[in-house]
XYZ file of C-alpha atoms in Angstrom:
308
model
C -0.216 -2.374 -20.660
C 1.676 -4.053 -17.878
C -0.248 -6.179 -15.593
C 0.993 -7.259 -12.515
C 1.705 -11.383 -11.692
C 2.388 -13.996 -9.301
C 6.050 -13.179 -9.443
C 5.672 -9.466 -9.292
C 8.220 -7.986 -6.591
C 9.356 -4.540 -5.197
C 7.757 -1.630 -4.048
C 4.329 0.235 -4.794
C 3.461 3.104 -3.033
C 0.640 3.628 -1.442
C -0.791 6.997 -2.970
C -2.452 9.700 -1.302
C -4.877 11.496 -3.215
C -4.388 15.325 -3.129
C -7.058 18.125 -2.384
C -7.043 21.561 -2.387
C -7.639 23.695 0.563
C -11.104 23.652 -0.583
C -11.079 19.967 -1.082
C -11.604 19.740 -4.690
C -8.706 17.609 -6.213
C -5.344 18.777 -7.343
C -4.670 17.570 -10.685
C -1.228 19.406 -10.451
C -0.243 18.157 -7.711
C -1.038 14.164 -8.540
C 1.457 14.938 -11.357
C 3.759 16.115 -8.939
C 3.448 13.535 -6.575
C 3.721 10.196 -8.973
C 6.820 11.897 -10.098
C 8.128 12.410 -6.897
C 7.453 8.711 -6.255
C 9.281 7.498 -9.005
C 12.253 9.662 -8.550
C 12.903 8.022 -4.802
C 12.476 4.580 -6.914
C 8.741 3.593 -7.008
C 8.529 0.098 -8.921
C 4.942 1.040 -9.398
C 2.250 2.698 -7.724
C -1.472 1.530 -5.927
C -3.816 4.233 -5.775
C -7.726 4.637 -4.468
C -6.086 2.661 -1.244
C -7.587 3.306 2.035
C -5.244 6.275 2.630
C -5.969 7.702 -0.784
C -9.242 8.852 0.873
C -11.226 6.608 -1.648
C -13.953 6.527 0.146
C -14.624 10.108 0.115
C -14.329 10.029 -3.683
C -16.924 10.086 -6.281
C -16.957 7.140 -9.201
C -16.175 10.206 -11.436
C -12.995 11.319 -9.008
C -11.926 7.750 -9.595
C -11.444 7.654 -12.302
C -9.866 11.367 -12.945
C -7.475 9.941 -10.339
C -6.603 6.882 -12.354
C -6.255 8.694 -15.658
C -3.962 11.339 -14.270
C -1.469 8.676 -12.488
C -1.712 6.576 -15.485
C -0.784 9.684 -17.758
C 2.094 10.338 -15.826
C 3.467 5.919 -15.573
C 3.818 5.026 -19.160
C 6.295 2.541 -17.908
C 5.154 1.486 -14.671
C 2.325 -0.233 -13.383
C -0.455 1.240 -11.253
C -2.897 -0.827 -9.512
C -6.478 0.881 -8.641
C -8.092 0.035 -5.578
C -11.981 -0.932 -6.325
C -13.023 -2.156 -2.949
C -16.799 -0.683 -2.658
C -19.620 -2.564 -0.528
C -21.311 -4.016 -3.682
C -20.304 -6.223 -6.479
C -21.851 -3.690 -9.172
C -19.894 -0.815 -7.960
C -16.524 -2.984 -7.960
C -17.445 -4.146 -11.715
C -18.092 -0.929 -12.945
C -14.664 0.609 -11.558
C -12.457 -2.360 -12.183
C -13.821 -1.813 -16.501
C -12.955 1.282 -16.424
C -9.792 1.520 -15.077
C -8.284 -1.593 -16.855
C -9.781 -0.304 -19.922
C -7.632 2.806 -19.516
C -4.471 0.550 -19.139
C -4.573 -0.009 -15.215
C -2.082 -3.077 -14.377
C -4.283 -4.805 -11.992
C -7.148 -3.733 -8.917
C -7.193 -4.455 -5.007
C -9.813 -5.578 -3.528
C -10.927 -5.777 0.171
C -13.315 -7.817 2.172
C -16.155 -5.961 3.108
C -16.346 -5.748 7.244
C -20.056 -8.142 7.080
C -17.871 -11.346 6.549
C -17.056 -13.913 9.524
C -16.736 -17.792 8.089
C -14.472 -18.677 6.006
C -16.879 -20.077 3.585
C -18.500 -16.219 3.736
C -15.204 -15.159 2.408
C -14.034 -17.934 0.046
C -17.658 -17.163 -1.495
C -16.923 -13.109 -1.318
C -13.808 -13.301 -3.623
C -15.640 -16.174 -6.182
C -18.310 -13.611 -6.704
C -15.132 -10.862 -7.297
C -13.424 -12.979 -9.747
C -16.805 -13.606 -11.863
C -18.007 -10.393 -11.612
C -14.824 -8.517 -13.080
C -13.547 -11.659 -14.863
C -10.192 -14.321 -14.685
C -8.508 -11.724 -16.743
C -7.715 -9.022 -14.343
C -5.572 -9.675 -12.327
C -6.539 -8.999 -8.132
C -4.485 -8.146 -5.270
C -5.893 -9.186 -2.050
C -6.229 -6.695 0.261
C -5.592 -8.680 4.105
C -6.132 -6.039 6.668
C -8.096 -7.837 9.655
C -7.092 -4.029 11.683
C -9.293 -2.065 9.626
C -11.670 -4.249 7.714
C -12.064 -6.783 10.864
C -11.977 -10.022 8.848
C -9.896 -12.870 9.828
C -8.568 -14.694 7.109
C -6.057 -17.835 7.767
C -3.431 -19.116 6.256
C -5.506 -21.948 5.013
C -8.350 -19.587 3.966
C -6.184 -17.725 1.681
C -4.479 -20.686 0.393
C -8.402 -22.103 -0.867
C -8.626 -18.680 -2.308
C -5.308 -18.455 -4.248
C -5.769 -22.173 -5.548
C -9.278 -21.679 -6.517
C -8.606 -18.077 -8.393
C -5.188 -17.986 -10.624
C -6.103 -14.555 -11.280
C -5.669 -13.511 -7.725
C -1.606 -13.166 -7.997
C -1.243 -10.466 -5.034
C -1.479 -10.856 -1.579
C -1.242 -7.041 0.049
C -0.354 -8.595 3.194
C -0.691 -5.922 6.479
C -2.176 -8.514 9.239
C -0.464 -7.657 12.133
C 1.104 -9.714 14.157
C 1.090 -11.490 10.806
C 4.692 -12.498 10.300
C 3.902 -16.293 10.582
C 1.040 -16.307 7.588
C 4.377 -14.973 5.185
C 6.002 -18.534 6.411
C 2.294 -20.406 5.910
C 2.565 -19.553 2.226
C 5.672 -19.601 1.641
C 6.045 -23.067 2.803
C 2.683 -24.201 1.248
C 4.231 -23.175 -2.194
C 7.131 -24.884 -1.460
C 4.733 -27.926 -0.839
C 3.979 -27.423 -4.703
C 0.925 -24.787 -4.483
C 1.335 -21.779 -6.957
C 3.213 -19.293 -6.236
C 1.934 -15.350 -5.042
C 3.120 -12.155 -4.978
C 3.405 -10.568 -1.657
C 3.727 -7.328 -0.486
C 3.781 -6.235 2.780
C 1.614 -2.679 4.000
C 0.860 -1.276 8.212
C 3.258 1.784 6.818
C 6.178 -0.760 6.735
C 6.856 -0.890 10.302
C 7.763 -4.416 10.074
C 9.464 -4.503 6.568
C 13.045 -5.746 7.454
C 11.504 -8.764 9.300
C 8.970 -9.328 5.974
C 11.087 -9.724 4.075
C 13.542 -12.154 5.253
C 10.225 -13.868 5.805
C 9.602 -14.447 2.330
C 8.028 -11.148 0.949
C 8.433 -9.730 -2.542
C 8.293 -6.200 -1.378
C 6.166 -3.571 -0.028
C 2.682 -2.478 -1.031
C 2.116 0.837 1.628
C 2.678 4.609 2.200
C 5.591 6.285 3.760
C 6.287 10.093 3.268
C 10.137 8.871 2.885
C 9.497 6.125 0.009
C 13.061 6.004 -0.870
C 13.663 3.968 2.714
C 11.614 1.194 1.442
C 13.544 1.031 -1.372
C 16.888 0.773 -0.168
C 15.423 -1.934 2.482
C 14.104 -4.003 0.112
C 17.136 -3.516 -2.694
C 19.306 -4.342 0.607
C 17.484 -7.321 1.227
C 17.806 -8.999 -1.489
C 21.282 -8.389 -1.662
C 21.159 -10.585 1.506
C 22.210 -7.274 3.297
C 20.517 -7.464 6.300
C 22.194 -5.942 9.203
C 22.652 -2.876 6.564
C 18.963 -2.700 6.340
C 17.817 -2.802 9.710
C 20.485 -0.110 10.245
C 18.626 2.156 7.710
C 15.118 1.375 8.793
C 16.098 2.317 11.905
C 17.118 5.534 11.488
C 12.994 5.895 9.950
C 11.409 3.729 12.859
C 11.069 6.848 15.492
C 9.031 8.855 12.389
C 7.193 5.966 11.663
C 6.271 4.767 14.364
C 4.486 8.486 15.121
C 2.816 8.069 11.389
C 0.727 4.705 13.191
C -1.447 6.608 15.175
C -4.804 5.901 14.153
C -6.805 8.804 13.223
C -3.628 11.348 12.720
C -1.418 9.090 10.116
C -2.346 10.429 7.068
C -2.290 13.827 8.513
C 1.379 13.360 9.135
C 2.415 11.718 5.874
C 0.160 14.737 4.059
C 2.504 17.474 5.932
C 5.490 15.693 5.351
C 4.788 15.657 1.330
C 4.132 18.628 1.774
C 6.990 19.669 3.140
C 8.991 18.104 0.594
C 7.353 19.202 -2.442
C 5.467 16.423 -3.414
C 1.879 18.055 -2.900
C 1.116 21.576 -2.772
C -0.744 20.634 0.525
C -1.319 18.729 3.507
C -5.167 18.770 3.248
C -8.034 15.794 3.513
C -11.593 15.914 2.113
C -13.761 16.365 5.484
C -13.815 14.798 7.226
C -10.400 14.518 8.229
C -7.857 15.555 10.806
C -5.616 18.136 10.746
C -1.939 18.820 12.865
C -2.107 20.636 15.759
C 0.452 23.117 16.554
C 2.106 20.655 18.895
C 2.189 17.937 16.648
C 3.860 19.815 13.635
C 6.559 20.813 16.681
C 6.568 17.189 17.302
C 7.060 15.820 13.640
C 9.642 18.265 12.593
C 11.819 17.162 15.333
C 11.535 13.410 14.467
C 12.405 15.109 10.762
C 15.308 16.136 12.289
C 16.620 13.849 14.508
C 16.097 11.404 11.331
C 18.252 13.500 9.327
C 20.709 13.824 11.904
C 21.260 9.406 11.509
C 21.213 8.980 8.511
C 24.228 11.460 8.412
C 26.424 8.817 10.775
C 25.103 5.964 8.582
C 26.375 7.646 5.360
């Protein structure tokens, strides 16, 4: 089994889970999409995210999702996202999973918290109910969960709770709590993991901030790859030129609402899923929009032709 760490670095893609027109899940099709991931040069994978449609999932679904994606990484760790509105629930997910070999969970803060002393008490009560051996990413996304959590509140956290190595960092604007830590740990605090999500719209800028990677979901995987291999190569004129030539599409994939919708078709389109559909409820592409996608596809295409 390989667990993730405090030092762990690169890029894990966000998974969507795949349905069936009928919205059953498509065991093929996870097969074919963890393979796809790690042909465009996945370091590893996080799945049962908040675009993996968890929500909609039974505790059964779970964990057929986890089993397949863990089938088909026998090399390459997959972290399970357990977020669930009770403690219980997140124990009971995060024993299975880990039992079966997963390399870590993520865990969010449920929307109900406000103080920081409501949240510094939140992730005490994760860390004893699942236990200091599994190791936690932090899931910081004030834009969907609507908690706040400083630089200074996540710095108790990390201090208090060595097994919480991972920041999954996707607070936006956000790009000055990457310089907080950083400079904390230079200050002699223990070092985290970070990686970045928000569909890696601000990746280039991440990482020269300090960031180990990317921890988010792009139809196109194999940009955040090259951005962050070009990064640390201290390349970075020659990865804002490539991440520019994927802004225009990704930019489109932010819309609330239609995002996963977009990244669906687009995996579809490429053959990583044998479809584009969501377990209701969920939105769907409107004739327009598919016109509208397919000429970002293009126009895409069409630049990274004069980069190459």
């Amino acid at each position: 089994m390989t667990l993730i760490n405090s030092s762990t670095k690169g890029v894990f893609v966000i998974a969507c889970t795949p349905f069936t027109e009928d919205g059953s899940l498509d065991s093929a099709s996870i097969d074919r999409m963890v393979d796809f991931y790690y042909k465009k040069g996945a370091d590893g994978l996080t799945i049962l995210g908040m675009m993996g449609e968890a929500p909609k999932l039974t505790q059964a679904e779970s964990i057929e999702v986890t089993r397949l994606t863990l089938k088909r990484s026998p090399s390459k760790p997959v972290v399970v996202g357990v977020s669930a509105p009770g403690l219980a629930a997140i124990g009971e997910l995060t024993k299975a999973v880990m039992d079966m070999g997963a390399a870590g969970v993520m865990v969010a803060p449920p929307s109900s918290l406000r103080t920081d002393e409501q949240i510094t008490s939140y992730y005490r009560n994760v860390v004893e109910t699942i236990g200091t051996d599994v190791p936690v990413v932090l899931q910081d996304f004030p834009l969907s969960t609507g908690v706040q959590i400083t630089s200074k509140t996540l710095g108790t956290i990390f201090e208090a709770h060595p097994s919480i190595v991972m920041l999954k960092h996707e607070d936006w604007p956000g790009l000055q709590k990457i310089t907080d830590l950083r400079e904390a740990e230079a200050r002699g605090r223990r070092r985290t993991s970070i990686l970045c999500g928000n569909a890696g719209v601000f990746l280039t800028e991440e990482m020269q901030r300090g960031a180990d990677g990317a921890m988010t979901g792009f139809a196109y995987p194999e940009m955040m790859v090259d951005v962050v291999h070009l990064s640390n190569e201290g390349k970075y004129e020659a990865a804002q030129d490539l991440f520019d030539a994927y802004l225009p599409l990704m930019r489109y994939e932010q819309q609330p609402g239609l995002g996963l919708a977009v990244r669906k078709y687009i995996l579809a389109k490429r053959g990583a899923i044998a479809s584009a559909a969501q377990r209701r409820p969920g939105a769907a592409l409107g004739a327009l929009a598919v016109k509208e996608v397919e000429k970002l596809i293009e126009r895409q295409a069409r630049k990274l032709e004069l980069l190459n």
